[in-house]
Amino acid sequence: MKSISPEIVDRVRELHKMLTYASHAYYVLDSPVLEDSIYDRLYRELVELEAEYPELIEPDSPTQRVGEKPAAKFTSVKHNVALYSLDNAFSSEDMASWQQSWQRYLGQQLEPEQAAALSESATYVCELKIDGSALALTYENGLLVRGATRGDGVSGEDITQNVKTIGAIPLRLNLENPPPIVEVRGEAFIPIATFESINQERLQKGEAAFANPRNSAAGTLRQLDSRIVRDRRLDFFAYTLHLDGYLDDAEPDPELAPNSQWESLELLETMGFKVNPNKKLCHSLAEVQEYYDNWSTARLDLPYMTDGMVVKISPFELQSQLGFTQRFPRWAIAWKYPAEEAPTVVENITVQVGRTGALTPVAELKPVLLAGTTVARATLHNSDFIAELDLHLGDTVVIHKAGEIIPEVVRVLTELRPAEAQAYKMPSHCPECSSKVVKPEGEAVTRCINPECPAIVRGAIEHWVSRDAMDINGIGEKLARQMVDQKLIKSVADLYELSQEQLLKLERMGQRSAEKITKAIATSKTQPWSRVLYGLGIRHVGAVNAQLITANFASVEQLAEADLEAIMAVHGIGEEIAQSVNAWFGAVNNQQLIDRLQKLGLQLQNPDNPADSTAATGTQKLTGKTFVITGTLPTLKRDEAKTMIQQAGGKVTSSVSKKTDYVLVGAEAGSKLKKAEDLGITCLSESAFQELLSNP
């Protein structure tokens, strides 16, 4: 091994430090300290020294931002902390309703005095909602070890090498004593000027221009070659911080223990991140309104795209009390700006049949440019929506992009209606299988209820093989259509009985592809019970809901035998989802499908919980018992106690009634305790509650 002199080591460290400082000043502070030519010369010197002495290369060296070779593929990784979506508001009335909603929820969880005090302490952090692609960054002992896409919020793709190319993302945190684990969330985006420059370069090369900055940012981050990502010159704003385990330390550094969203943003800047400078701390919704009104026009002069603003309740204590709904945090909301609109003509209306049998009418439009993309189709949702619009074929309509993503018809310009225009009526029979369609009472959706309808079978197959379900590579929309059309499969179970010989009869199917597909199908048998449940395509059951349900029902037998109340007892599962699950398992054809999947060897139970486990909700000791929690418990947080009750099969309500079985009582219990005593309801201390759970 070639010896290294102390002078060489010192020089590498000096170059490393100097280039990192210059990069931070350029990308984060927008205040360059070195001319480009000098930076390039110093960078080349570091590259040459590291090439000669590779043992001196550090993971956070400026030379490690771009990989030498393209990645073979991206791997799926589970987020340490889930990335929730945000609920949307579109008016000041929506914002007032949101505030009333979280205040009402707070009042249900706490005693009136405590709820009022917390509510009065609420402040709001307003940040511009950047139109880009969300990233989750993980730092261990200050060093960037993982960058991942948002994905479905639970899992994303590991794109660490691409993330390292973004100059505004530090490879090492600017802290002398960093917490052991830091999770940072933010938005990667392409500035408008950069986007326009990239498109000019592409057009000069004879390549197609990108549609808009948002799509090109998302597509860029999924490039396998990090050199391409570097050349697209992405930027990044950080907006969320999680210090995993650090705040539980006996004596955390008070400067690194933020108590609010506003303090988190300040700490992110200290760590070396770029935070949007247009943030504001507001003390009322009136101030939030002022912020919104100001940026509704000022945003047009920004160097990046924004489609609204994000409003977060700042104090972490209040965030913790409010928690999350099934899909959104209760303490945050996105207030969107009005979408761009454009007029066009409805040339035809076609009908699509989805995997649940829902018939969705789609307007075939005269192509029109809207929000940077050409739009030729727009959803019409259902027959009620069409009737409300009074839509006729040939009408001139106004369209916009819902959330600036999905094209939608918002109104009809009846004054431009042709004399011969005919009102549209939904078909009486399924366009796929010719079966008579139905419109269930109380629903807006028209459905085909033929379980063998090719569209329903195709949709079920496509959903089953999707990445978040069974993740069977090689079976896409076209292949699923061929399989169904040639009657090779009529259900997802048929996939597991396909032979290579049958696959080889399909169009453009070679021996190697057939082998890969049969292997992928066989491998999917190892997917966990939660993915199988999601893959079944039960209405309203998404990937996150499936994980919640299977965490509480360890096997398919337990879930199939559970009643509606037991399913609703799962934290995060509402009545609509519970009814859907209960009805699905009650159908004979679905029971037959489950029986086939079991015989085929799929995972229909959790590995740590065999089918006869007494951990099932249906056989747990608190099944059918209703609890109310009041006061401050000695060691347990209210949410922790609630989760323990629900996991044991019990239900937690906010008010005491004759139907209440137990009241869990802590310090400073109020009127709920008195009412429980008046009704003769059993009151438990925390220790008595723990004993109740531990007794066989």
XYZ file of C-alpha atoms in Angstrom:
696
model
C 0.000 0.000 0.000
C 1.295 3.419 -0.936
C 2.272 5.465 2.118
C 0.383 8.677 2.753
C 2.143 11.691 4.189
C 0.430 13.864 6.830
C 0.573 16.741 4.353
C -1.547 14.785 1.836
C -4.122 13.901 4.507
C -4.322 17.532 5.626
C -4.691 18.742 2.036
C -7.548 16.321 1.295
C -9.326 17.421 4.452
C -8.750 21.081 3.606
C -10.153 20.631 0.073
C -13.081 18.658 1.421
C -13.937 21.366 3.947
C -13.452 24.228 1.480
C -15.561 22.671 -1.282
C -18.363 21.709 1.133
C -18.466 25.273 2.460
C -18.529 26.702 -1.064
C -21.265 24.292 -2.145
C -23.465 25.214 0.831
C -22.953 28.923 0.139
C -23.869 28.462 -3.535
C -26.829 26.048 -3.353
C -28.363 26.858 0.040
C -27.437 30.453 0.889
C -27.469 31.662 -2.746
C -24.298 33.611 -1.900
C -21.295 32.214 -3.841
C -17.906 32.518 -2.129
C -15.750 31.027 -4.932
C -15.644 31.716 -8.642
C -16.645 28.716 -10.763
C -13.164 28.375 -12.243
C -11.536 28.246 -8.800
C -14.110 25.760 -7.500
C -13.516 23.530 -10.545
C -9.747 23.627 -10.071
C -9.988 22.695 -6.388
C -12.524 19.966 -7.190
C -10.195 18.442 -9.820
C -7.353 18.476 -7.309
C -9.470 16.546 -4.802
C -10.536 14.049 -7.486
C -6.890 13.398 -8.413
C -5.794 12.980 -4.790
C -8.651 10.571 -4.016
C -7.869 8.594 -7.166
C -4.264 8.227 -6.019
C -5.193 7.564 -2.385
C -8.685 5.931 -2.447
C -8.461 5.111 1.252
C -8.908 8.862 1.904
C -12.344 8.960 0.240
C -15.044 9.786 2.781
C -18.779 9.070 2.201
C -19.557 12.793 2.423
C -16.770 13.892 0.091
C -17.951 16.368 -2.587
C -16.698 13.884 -5.186
C -19.230 11.266 -4.027
C -22.301 13.165 -5.169
C -22.363 11.394 -8.550
C -21.992 7.634 -9.013
C -19.614 6.267 -11.632
C -22.021 3.627 -12.942
C -25.802 3.649 -13.508
C -27.835 1.662 -10.978
C -29.261 -1.644 -12.157
C -32.610 -0.917 -10.496
C -34.207 0.796 -7.508
C -35.168 -1.212 -4.440
C -38.264 -0.646 -2.332
C -37.625 0.567 1.228
C -39.999 1.097 4.125
C -40.076 4.585 5.596
C -39.133 4.861 9.260
C -41.927 7.411 9.654
C -44.912 7.274 7.281
C -45.365 10.119 4.805
C -49.011 11.113 5.070
C -50.902 13.025 2.408
C -52.577 16.322 3.283
C -56.259 17.109 3.153
C -57.118 20.002 0.832
C -58.931 23.296 1.361
C -60.084 25.528 -1.474
C -61.696 28.434 0.369
C -61.690 30.386 3.612
C -64.850 28.463 4.548
C -62.923 25.197 4.171
C -60.210 26.546 6.455
C -62.769 27.581 9.083
C -64.320 24.092 8.905
C -60.873 22.539 9.356
C -60.229 24.637 12.452
C -63.635 23.751 13.893
C -62.993 20.074 13.145
C -59.678 19.827 15.001
C -60.993 21.898 17.896
C -64.029 19.603 18.172
C -61.779 16.522 18.101
C -59.553 18.042 20.798
C -62.603 18.616 22.961
C -63.520 14.943 22.652
C -60.061 13.784 23.745
C -59.362 16.123 26.662
C -61.084 17.759 29.552
C -62.726 21.095 28.549
C -60.209 23.293 30.366
C -57.192 21.515 28.915
C -58.680 21.491 25.403
C -59.471 25.203 25.596
C -55.966 26.054 26.789
C -54.301 24.087 24.016
C -56.646 25.504 21.400
C -55.890 29.068 22.491
C -52.139 28.381 22.282
C -52.352 27.342 18.632
C -50.150 29.108 16.140
C -49.884 28.262 12.458
C -46.860 27.914 10.212
C -47.593 28.824 6.599
C -45.274 27.532 3.875
C -45.619 27.663 0.109
C -46.581 24.288 -1.345
C -43.791 23.558 -3.827
C -44.813 21.740 -6.998
C -42.180 19.015 -7.074
C -41.483 15.529 -5.735
C -41.375 14.606 -2.032
C -38.213 13.005 -0.628
C -37.426 11.289 2.667
C -33.808 11.639 3.831
C -32.192 9.581 6.586
C -29.033 10.691 8.416
C -27.151 8.447 10.827
C -24.731 10.215 13.166
C -24.923 13.189 10.826
C -24.142 11.321 7.587
C -26.668 10.953 4.745
C -27.281 7.200 4.387
C -30.569 7.048 2.468
C -32.757 9.103 0.189
C -36.130 7.700 -0.850
C -39.161 8.717 -2.871
C -42.513 9.145 -1.155
C -44.042 6.105 -2.893
C -47.305 5.152 -1.201
C -46.331 6.895 2.030
C -45.410 3.620 3.726
C -42.680 2.504 1.312
C -40.736 4.268 -1.418
C -37.805 3.662 -3.729
C -34.213 4.004 -2.556
C -32.673 6.676 -4.819
C -29.790 7.674 -2.538
C -27.245 8.146 -5.312
C -29.604 10.468 -7.179
C -30.384 12.437 -4.020
C -26.663 13.035 -3.491
C -26.482 14.945 -6.773
C -28.733 17.710 -5.394
C -26.427 20.418 -4.125
C -28.975 21.828 -1.657
C -29.008 18.513 0.252
C -26.046 18.233 2.667
C -24.134 14.960 2.673
C -23.287 15.595 6.327
C -25.271 17.682 8.795
C -23.718 20.910 9.957
C -23.708 19.833 13.609
C -20.812 19.015 15.903
C -22.820 16.475 17.903
C -25.684 15.274 15.671
C -28.506 13.057 16.948
C -28.058 9.352 16.101
C -30.971 9.311 13.636
C -32.414 12.290 11.769
C -35.302 12.040 9.297
C -35.771 15.024 6.992
C -38.635 15.485 4.547
C -38.742 17.997 1.759
C -39.527 18.724 -1.858
C -37.158 18.283 -4.791
C -38.031 20.508 -7.726
C -36.720 21.997 -10.953
C -36.708 25.827 -10.983
C -38.642 27.378 -13.871
C -35.554 28.940 -15.501
C -33.677 25.637 -15.277
C -36.676 23.792 -16.730
C -36.867 26.152 -19.672
C -33.120 25.847 -20.240
C -33.315 22.038 -20.209
C -36.159 22.094 -22.730
C -34.205 24.393 -25.045
C -31.255 22.008 -24.895
C -33.517 19.028 -25.636
C -35.168 20.728 -28.604
C -31.761 21.623 -30.037
C -30.837 17.942 -29.842
C -34.066 16.931 -31.572
C -35.521 15.495 -28.351
C -39.079 16.019 -27.097
C -39.586 18.813 -24.560
C -40.692 17.939 -21.049
C -44.337 18.686 -20.222
C -43.893 20.570 -16.929
C -41.417 20.986 -14.034
C -43.322 18.699 -11.660
C -43.381 15.674 -13.953
C -39.806 16.184 -15.095
C -38.604 16.405 -11.456
C -40.323 13.121 -10.562
C -39.043 11.435 -13.720
C -35.535 12.744 -13.183
C -35.323 11.309 -9.671
C -36.085 7.850 -11.067
C -33.262 7.917 -13.619
C -30.901 4.988 -13.080
C -27.888 7.091 -14.109
C -27.125 9.702 -11.437
C -25.118 11.708 -13.970
C -28.369 12.494 -15.788
C -29.904 13.624 -12.500
C -26.937 15.909 -11.838
C -27.315 17.514 -15.259
C -31.007 18.296 -14.616
C -29.917 20.585 -11.732
C -32.667 19.882 -9.175
C -33.159 22.057 -6.104
C -34.574 21.164 -2.683
C -36.490 22.768 0.203
C -36.657 20.959 3.552
C -39.870 21.264 5.569
C -40.180 18.445 8.154
C -37.824 17.053 10.780
C -37.951 13.892 12.911
C -35.316 13.229 15.571
C -35.917 9.516 16.165
C -35.232 8.519 19.759
C -33.248 11.675 20.415
C -35.925 13.552 22.312
C -36.334 10.547 24.618
C -32.711 10.983 25.742
C -32.159 11.835 29.374
C -30.477 15.152 28.589
C -30.904 16.117 24.921
C -29.211 19.277 23.737
C -31.943 21.921 24.232
C -30.926 23.611 20.980
C -31.615 20.364 19.113
C -34.968 19.630 20.731
C -37.553 21.724 18.851
C -40.983 22.105 20.419
C -42.756 23.343 17.306
C -42.802 23.281 13.519
C -41.373 26.807 13.459
C -38.412 25.765 15.638
C -37.940 22.698 13.385
C -37.550 24.932 10.342
C -34.961 27.005 12.185
C -33.082 23.843 13.194
C -33.160 22.559 9.593
C -31.420 25.760 8.500
C -28.812 25.286 11.247
C -28.233 21.728 9.996
C -27.389 23.074 6.548
C -30.676 22.693 4.690
C -32.350 25.142 2.395
C -35.720 26.176 3.858
C -38.221 28.233 1.891
C -37.615 31.848 2.946
C -41.285 32.766 2.393
C -42.524 30.929 5.478
C -44.556 32.779 8.113
C -45.674 32.160 11.694
C -49.324 33.194 12.070
C -51.355 33.599 15.266
C -54.830 33.355 13.751
C -56.690 32.233 10.645
C -57.030 35.905 9.737
C -53.235 36.108 9.416
C -53.259 32.845 7.437
C -55.800 34.454 5.090
C -53.509 37.466 4.606
C -50.632 35.146 3.714
C -52.823 33.281 1.212
C -54.139 36.472 -0.398
C -50.640 37.903 -0.758
C -49.163 34.840 -2.444
C -52.163 34.217 -4.692
C -50.670 36.874 -7.002
C -47.057 37.155 -5.768
C -46.478 33.453 -6.564
C -46.511 34.288 -10.264
C -43.139 36.021 -9.798
C -41.505 33.111 -7.953
C -38.640 31.208 -9.649
C -40.402 27.876 -9.009
C -43.928 26.504 -9.305
C -46.343 26.451 -6.374
C -49.992 25.410 -6.350
C -50.976 26.614 -2.886
C -49.710 26.715 0.645
C -49.386 24.277 3.537
C -50.743 25.305 6.936
C -49.470 23.408 9.984
C -50.362 23.846 13.627
C -46.969 24.720 15.062
C -46.807 23.427 18.689
C -45.780 19.765 18.784
C -47.804 19.209 21.956
C -50.967 20.113 20.062
C -49.925 18.068 17.010
C -49.445 15.043 19.258
C -52.908 15.395 20.778
C -54.577 15.752 17.380
C -52.778 12.863 15.704
C -53.923 11.468 12.367
C -57.051 10.339 10.594
C -56.916 7.282 8.359
C -55.270 9.337 5.601
C -54.272 12.801 6.869
C -52.733 14.566 9.858
C -55.447 16.515 11.676
C -52.975 19.311 12.388
C -52.102 20.230 8.793
C -53.911 21.102 5.580
C -53.044 22.269 2.049
C -54.883 25.398 0.931
C -54.866 25.227 -2.873
C -55.018 28.136 -5.299
C -57.732 28.101 -7.975
C -56.756 25.830 -10.863
C -56.157 27.150 -14.350
C -59.190 26.704 -16.589
C -59.690 26.325 -20.340
C -62.696 25.887 -22.683
C -62.983 22.965 -25.124
C -65.601 20.798 -26.868
C -66.936 17.385 -25.815
C -66.615 15.319 -29.004
C -67.729 12.004 -27.470
C -68.365 10.231 -24.166
C -66.970 6.756 -23.563
C -67.433 4.484 -20.556
C -64.709 2.651 -18.656
C -65.402 -0.330 -16.393
C -63.163 -0.592 -13.337
C -62.141 -3.566 -11.207
C -65.050 -2.961 -8.800
C -67.510 -2.934 -11.715
C -67.969 0.843 -11.528
C -68.892 2.440 -14.860
C -67.029 5.734 -15.255
C -68.009 8.044 -18.124
C -65.088 9.872 -19.738
C -65.355 12.980 -21.912
C -63.355 12.736 -25.138
C -62.329 16.344 -25.720
C -60.975 18.461 -28.501
C -57.330 18.669 -27.345
C -56.514 21.828 -25.390
C -53.390 23.098 -23.569
C -53.974 23.352 -19.797
C -51.430 24.013 -17.024
C -48.531 23.005 -19.254
C -49.982 19.774 -20.703
C -52.292 18.859 -23.569
C -55.627 17.510 -22.316
C -57.833 15.311 -24.526
C -59.874 13.416 -21.896
C -61.557 14.258 -18.604
C -63.461 12.162 -16.090
C -67.201 12.735 -15.699
C -67.403 10.606 -12.518
C -70.970 9.276 -12.706
C -74.490 9.839 -14.041
C -75.414 12.228 -11.214
C -72.433 14.416 -12.081
C -73.465 14.481 -15.760
C -77.061 15.334 -14.843
C -75.915 18.118 -12.548
C -73.826 19.573 -15.376
C -76.698 19.075 -17.853
C -74.050 17.818 -20.268
C -74.860 17.172 -23.955
C -72.667 15.700 -26.659
C -71.106 18.566 -28.586
C -71.239 20.981 -25.636
C -68.508 23.506 -25.029
C -67.240 22.966 -21.493
C -64.747 24.540 -19.117
C -62.153 22.172 -17.694
C -59.558 22.521 -14.992
C -57.107 20.229 -13.273
C -58.322 19.044 -9.893
C -55.323 19.589 -7.642
C -53.649 20.704 -10.896
C -53.239 17.031 -11.818
C -56.498 15.362 -12.910
C -58.480 17.025 -15.734
C -62.100 17.624 -14.741
C -65.126 19.296 -16.338
C -66.370 22.100 -14.074
C -69.218 23.681 -16.068
C -71.043 23.707 -19.385
C -71.339 26.839 -21.538
C -74.979 26.197 -22.487
C -75.146 29.382 -24.543
C -72.775 27.709 -27.037
C -74.756 24.435 -27.236
C -75.454 23.246 -30.835
C -79.151 22.947 -31.731
C -78.812 19.218 -32.479
C -76.936 18.375 -29.251
C -78.340 15.341 -27.409
C -78.352 14.818 -23.622
C -76.155 11.914 -22.583
C -77.561 8.850 -20.819
C -75.540 6.137 -19.118
C -75.756 2.706 -20.809
C -78.235 0.192 -19.401
C -75.851 -2.697 -20.100
C -72.155 -3.148 -19.434
C -70.068 -2.154 -22.481
C -67.653 -5.012 -21.684
C -69.889 -8.033 -21.028
C -73.398 -6.793 -21.999
C -74.762 -7.669 -18.541
C -77.478 -5.399 -17.173
C -75.982 -2.728 -14.933
C -77.386 -1.538 -11.611
C -77.278 1.655 -9.607
C -77.546 0.727 -5.913
C -79.835 2.885 -3.810
C -77.952 5.668 -2.108
C -74.954 5.421 -4.463
C -74.035 7.666 -7.369
C -72.089 4.954 -9.182
C -73.560 2.636 -11.817
C -72.077 -0.875 -11.604
C -71.706 -4.095 -13.517
C -72.258 -6.907 -11.003
C -71.174 -9.800 -13.211
C -68.118 -11.241 -11.370
C -66.900 -12.778 -14.648
C -67.029 -9.481 -16.552
C -63.721 -9.260 -18.456
C -63.130 -5.685 -17.258
C -63.611 -6.653 -13.604
C -61.342 -9.683 -13.973
C -58.683 -7.624 -15.791
C -58.829 -4.919 -13.131
C -58.557 -7.509 -10.367
C -55.511 -9.074 -12.026
C -53.805 -5.709 -12.619
C -54.403 -4.729 -8.997
C -53.230 -8.109 -7.673
C -49.900 -7.979 -9.555
C -49.232 -4.285 -8.767
C -46.156 -3.180 -6.844
C -47.959 -2.476 -3.545
C -49.854 -5.775 -3.685
C -48.192 -9.014 -4.839
C -45.531 -7.208 -6.933
C -45.480 -9.710 -9.830
C -43.136 -8.304 -12.466
C -43.892 -8.921 -16.128
C -47.699 -8.845 -16.010
C -49.008 -5.497 -17.152
C -52.258 -4.211 -18.616
C -51.681 -5.698 -22.089
C -50.711 -9.153 -20.855
C -53.593 -9.223 -18.361
C -55.980 -8.383 -21.206
C -54.591 -11.233 -23.330
C -54.905 -13.719 -20.468
C -58.515 -12.766 -19.816
C -59.520 -12.483 -23.484
C -58.095 -15.945 -24.215
C -59.871 -17.284 -21.098
C -56.655 -18.492 -19.448
C -57.703 -16.890 -16.167
C -60.982 -15.926 -14.540
C -59.619 -14.977 -11.099
C -56.346 -14.148 -9.393
C -56.103 -17.750 -8.162
C -55.871 -18.956 -11.773
C -52.510 -17.167 -12.084
C -50.929 -19.770 -9.818
C -52.036 -22.620 -12.046
C -50.696 -21.145 -15.301
C -48.041 -23.186 -17.091
C -45.212 -21.919 -19.260
C -46.822 -23.727 -22.183
C -49.990 -21.676 -21.769
C -48.017 -18.440 -21.555
C -46.054 -19.266 -24.705
C -49.304 -19.230 -26.673
C -49.732 -15.516 -25.923
C -48.702 -12.835 -28.397
C -45.008 -11.828 -28.295
C -44.262 -14.240 -25.469
C -40.848 -15.920 -25.600
C -39.438 -18.776 -23.560
C -37.332 -16.503 -21.350
C -40.243 -14.152 -20.601
C -42.527 -17.088 -19.789
C -39.934 -18.468 -17.369
C -39.534 -15.090 -15.645
C -43.291 -14.633 -15.260
C -43.917 -18.103 -13.830
C -41.018 -17.579 -11.424
C -42.377 -14.173 -10.378
C -45.829 -15.686 -9.790
C -44.345 -18.462 -7.653
C -42.207 -15.977 -5.690
C -45.279 -13.872 -4.911
C -46.555 -16.684 -2.683
C -44.105 -15.426 -0.060
C -45.692 -11.959 0.101
C -47.090 -11.225 3.592
C -50.715 -11.428 4.649
C -51.105 -7.622 4.543
C -50.220 -7.516 0.833
C -52.570 -10.402 0.066
C -55.424 -8.558 1.788
C -54.674 -5.385 -0.163
C -54.349 -7.393 -3.384
C -57.861 -8.802 -2.975
C -59.129 -5.387 -4.011
C -61.774 -4.966 -1.310
C -63.448 -1.580 -1.707
C -61.990 1.174 0.495
C -59.106 -1.055 1.697
C -55.841 0.584 0.702
C -52.309 -0.578 1.427
C -52.133 1.259 4.777
C -55.571 0.032 5.886
C -54.569 -3.524 5.000
C -51.555 -3.252 7.298
C -53.705 -1.914 10.137
C -56.233 -4.718 9.724
C -53.709 -7.560 9.476
C -51.850 -6.222 12.507
C -55.041 -6.821 14.480
C -56.323 -9.934 12.698
C -53.440 -12.368 12.483
C -55.055 -14.678 9.924
C -57.726 -14.729 7.253
C -59.869 -16.989 9.454
C -59.880 -14.424 12.231
C -60.842 -11.628 9.860
C -63.514 -13.682 8.101
C -65.129 -14.561 11.444
C -64.962 -11.025 12.867
C -68.176 -9.038 13.127
C -68.614 -5.429 12.099
C -67.987 -4.031 15.577
C -64.732 -5.979 15.969
C -63.373 -4.639 12.686
C -64.402 -1.084 13.580
C -62.498 -1.451 16.854
C -59.219 -1.353 14.901
C -57.681 2.083 15.331
C -57.958 3.965 12.031
C -60.676 1.748 10.514
C -64.034 3.458 10.124
C -67.528 2.104 9.578
C -67.415 2.322 5.775
C -64.227 0.241 5.542
C -65.463 -2.238 8.156
C -68.756 -2.740 6.333
C -66.928 -3.309 3.048
C -64.595 -5.914 4.583
C -67.432 -7.638 6.404
C -69.578 -7.802 3.246
C -66.679 -9.059 1.100
C -65.972 -12.024 3.371
C -69.675 -12.775 3.525
C -69.902 -13.435 -0.237
C -69.756 -17.119 -1.219
C -67.601 -16.577 -4.311
C -65.042 -14.697 -2.194
C -64.988 -17.481 0.383
C -64.267 -19.928 -2.444
C -61.434 -17.687 -3.665
C -59.848 -17.591 -0.200
C -60.113 -21.391 0.008
C -58.279 -21.738 -3.316
C -55.551 -19.270 -2.327
C -54.945 -21.196 0.896
C -54.604 -24.485 -0.980
C -52.219 -22.792 -3.441
C -49.899 -21.871 -0.568
C -50.280 -18.093 -0.237
C -49.565 -16.344 3.066
C -52.940 -15.742 4.705
C -51.640 -15.302 8.235
C -48.859 -13.438 9.990
C -45.731 -15.568 10.544
C -45.493 -14.620 14.210
C -49.191 -15.325 14.818
C -50.426 -18.774 13.793
C -54.025 -19.223 12.715
C -55.146 -20.457 16.131
C -53.601 -17.498 17.970
C -55.739 -15.921 20.667
C -54.444 -12.515 19.607
C -57.323 -12.193 17.166
C -59.770 -9.474 17.884
C -62.595 -11.989 17.934
C -61.058 -13.949 20.833
C -59.323 -11.199 22.831
C -60.165 -10.548 26.458
C -61.569 -7.042 25.893
C -63.725 -7.937 22.899
C -67.084 -6.167 23.206
C -65.915 -3.954 26.069
C -66.216 -0.185 25.832
C -63.771 2.136 27.625
C -63.601 5.848 28.362
C -60.282 7.429 29.364
C -60.231 10.509 31.586
C -57.509 12.446 33.390
C -53.731 12.198 33.125
C -52.330 8.686 33.577
C -49.094 8.180 35.613
C -46.977 6.591 32.861
C -49.138 5.945 29.800
C -50.065 8.556 27.238
C -53.736 8.631 26.310
C -53.042 7.358 22.766
C -50.909 4.511 24.156
C -53.703 3.369 26.459
C -56.206 3.657 23.630
C -54.040 1.499 21.362
C -53.621 -1.133 24.095
C -57.386 -1.341 24.527
C -58.026 -1.614 20.807
C -55.336 -4.228 20.300
C -56.999 -6.293 23.027
C -60.308 -6.063 21.173
C -61.901 -3.232 23.135
C -63.404 0.032 21.950
C -62.686 3.554 23.205
C -65.348 6.281 23.186
C -65.218 9.892 24.306
C -68.297 10.057 26.541
C -69.606 8.006 29.469
C -72.969 6.279 29.038
C -74.842 3.215 30.257
C -73.084 1.258 27.500
C -69.636 2.032 28.976
C -67.999 -0.973 30.677
C -64.893 0.661 32.188
C -63.544 4.146 32.804
C -59.745 4.374 32.935
C -59.029 7.153 35.452
C -55.944 9.331 35.844
C -55.037 12.434 37.829
C -57.360 15.478 37.636
C -60.247 13.419 36.279
C -63.290 15.613 35.823
C -66.986 15.213 35.159
C -66.572 11.858 33.377
C -65.432 10.235 36.609
C -68.421 11.607 38.520
C -70.837 10.415 35.830
C -69.232 6.947 35.871
C -69.636 6.756 39.644
C -73.270 7.880 39.395
C -73.956 5.133 36.827
C -72.085 2.488 38.825
C -69.517 1.871 36.077
C -66.251 0.156 37.045
C -63.411 2.695 37.329
C -59.827 1.515 36.846
C -56.522 3.051 37.845
C -53.632 2.567 35.441
C -52.225 -0.279 37.541
C -55.644 -1.999 37.683
C -55.949 -1.579 33.926
C -52.521 -3.173 33.375
C -53.520 -6.034 35.680
C -56.753 -6.536 33.703
C -54.740 -6.870 30.499
C -52.133 -9.209 31.987
C -54.524 -11.646 33.706
C -55.249 -14.802 31.682
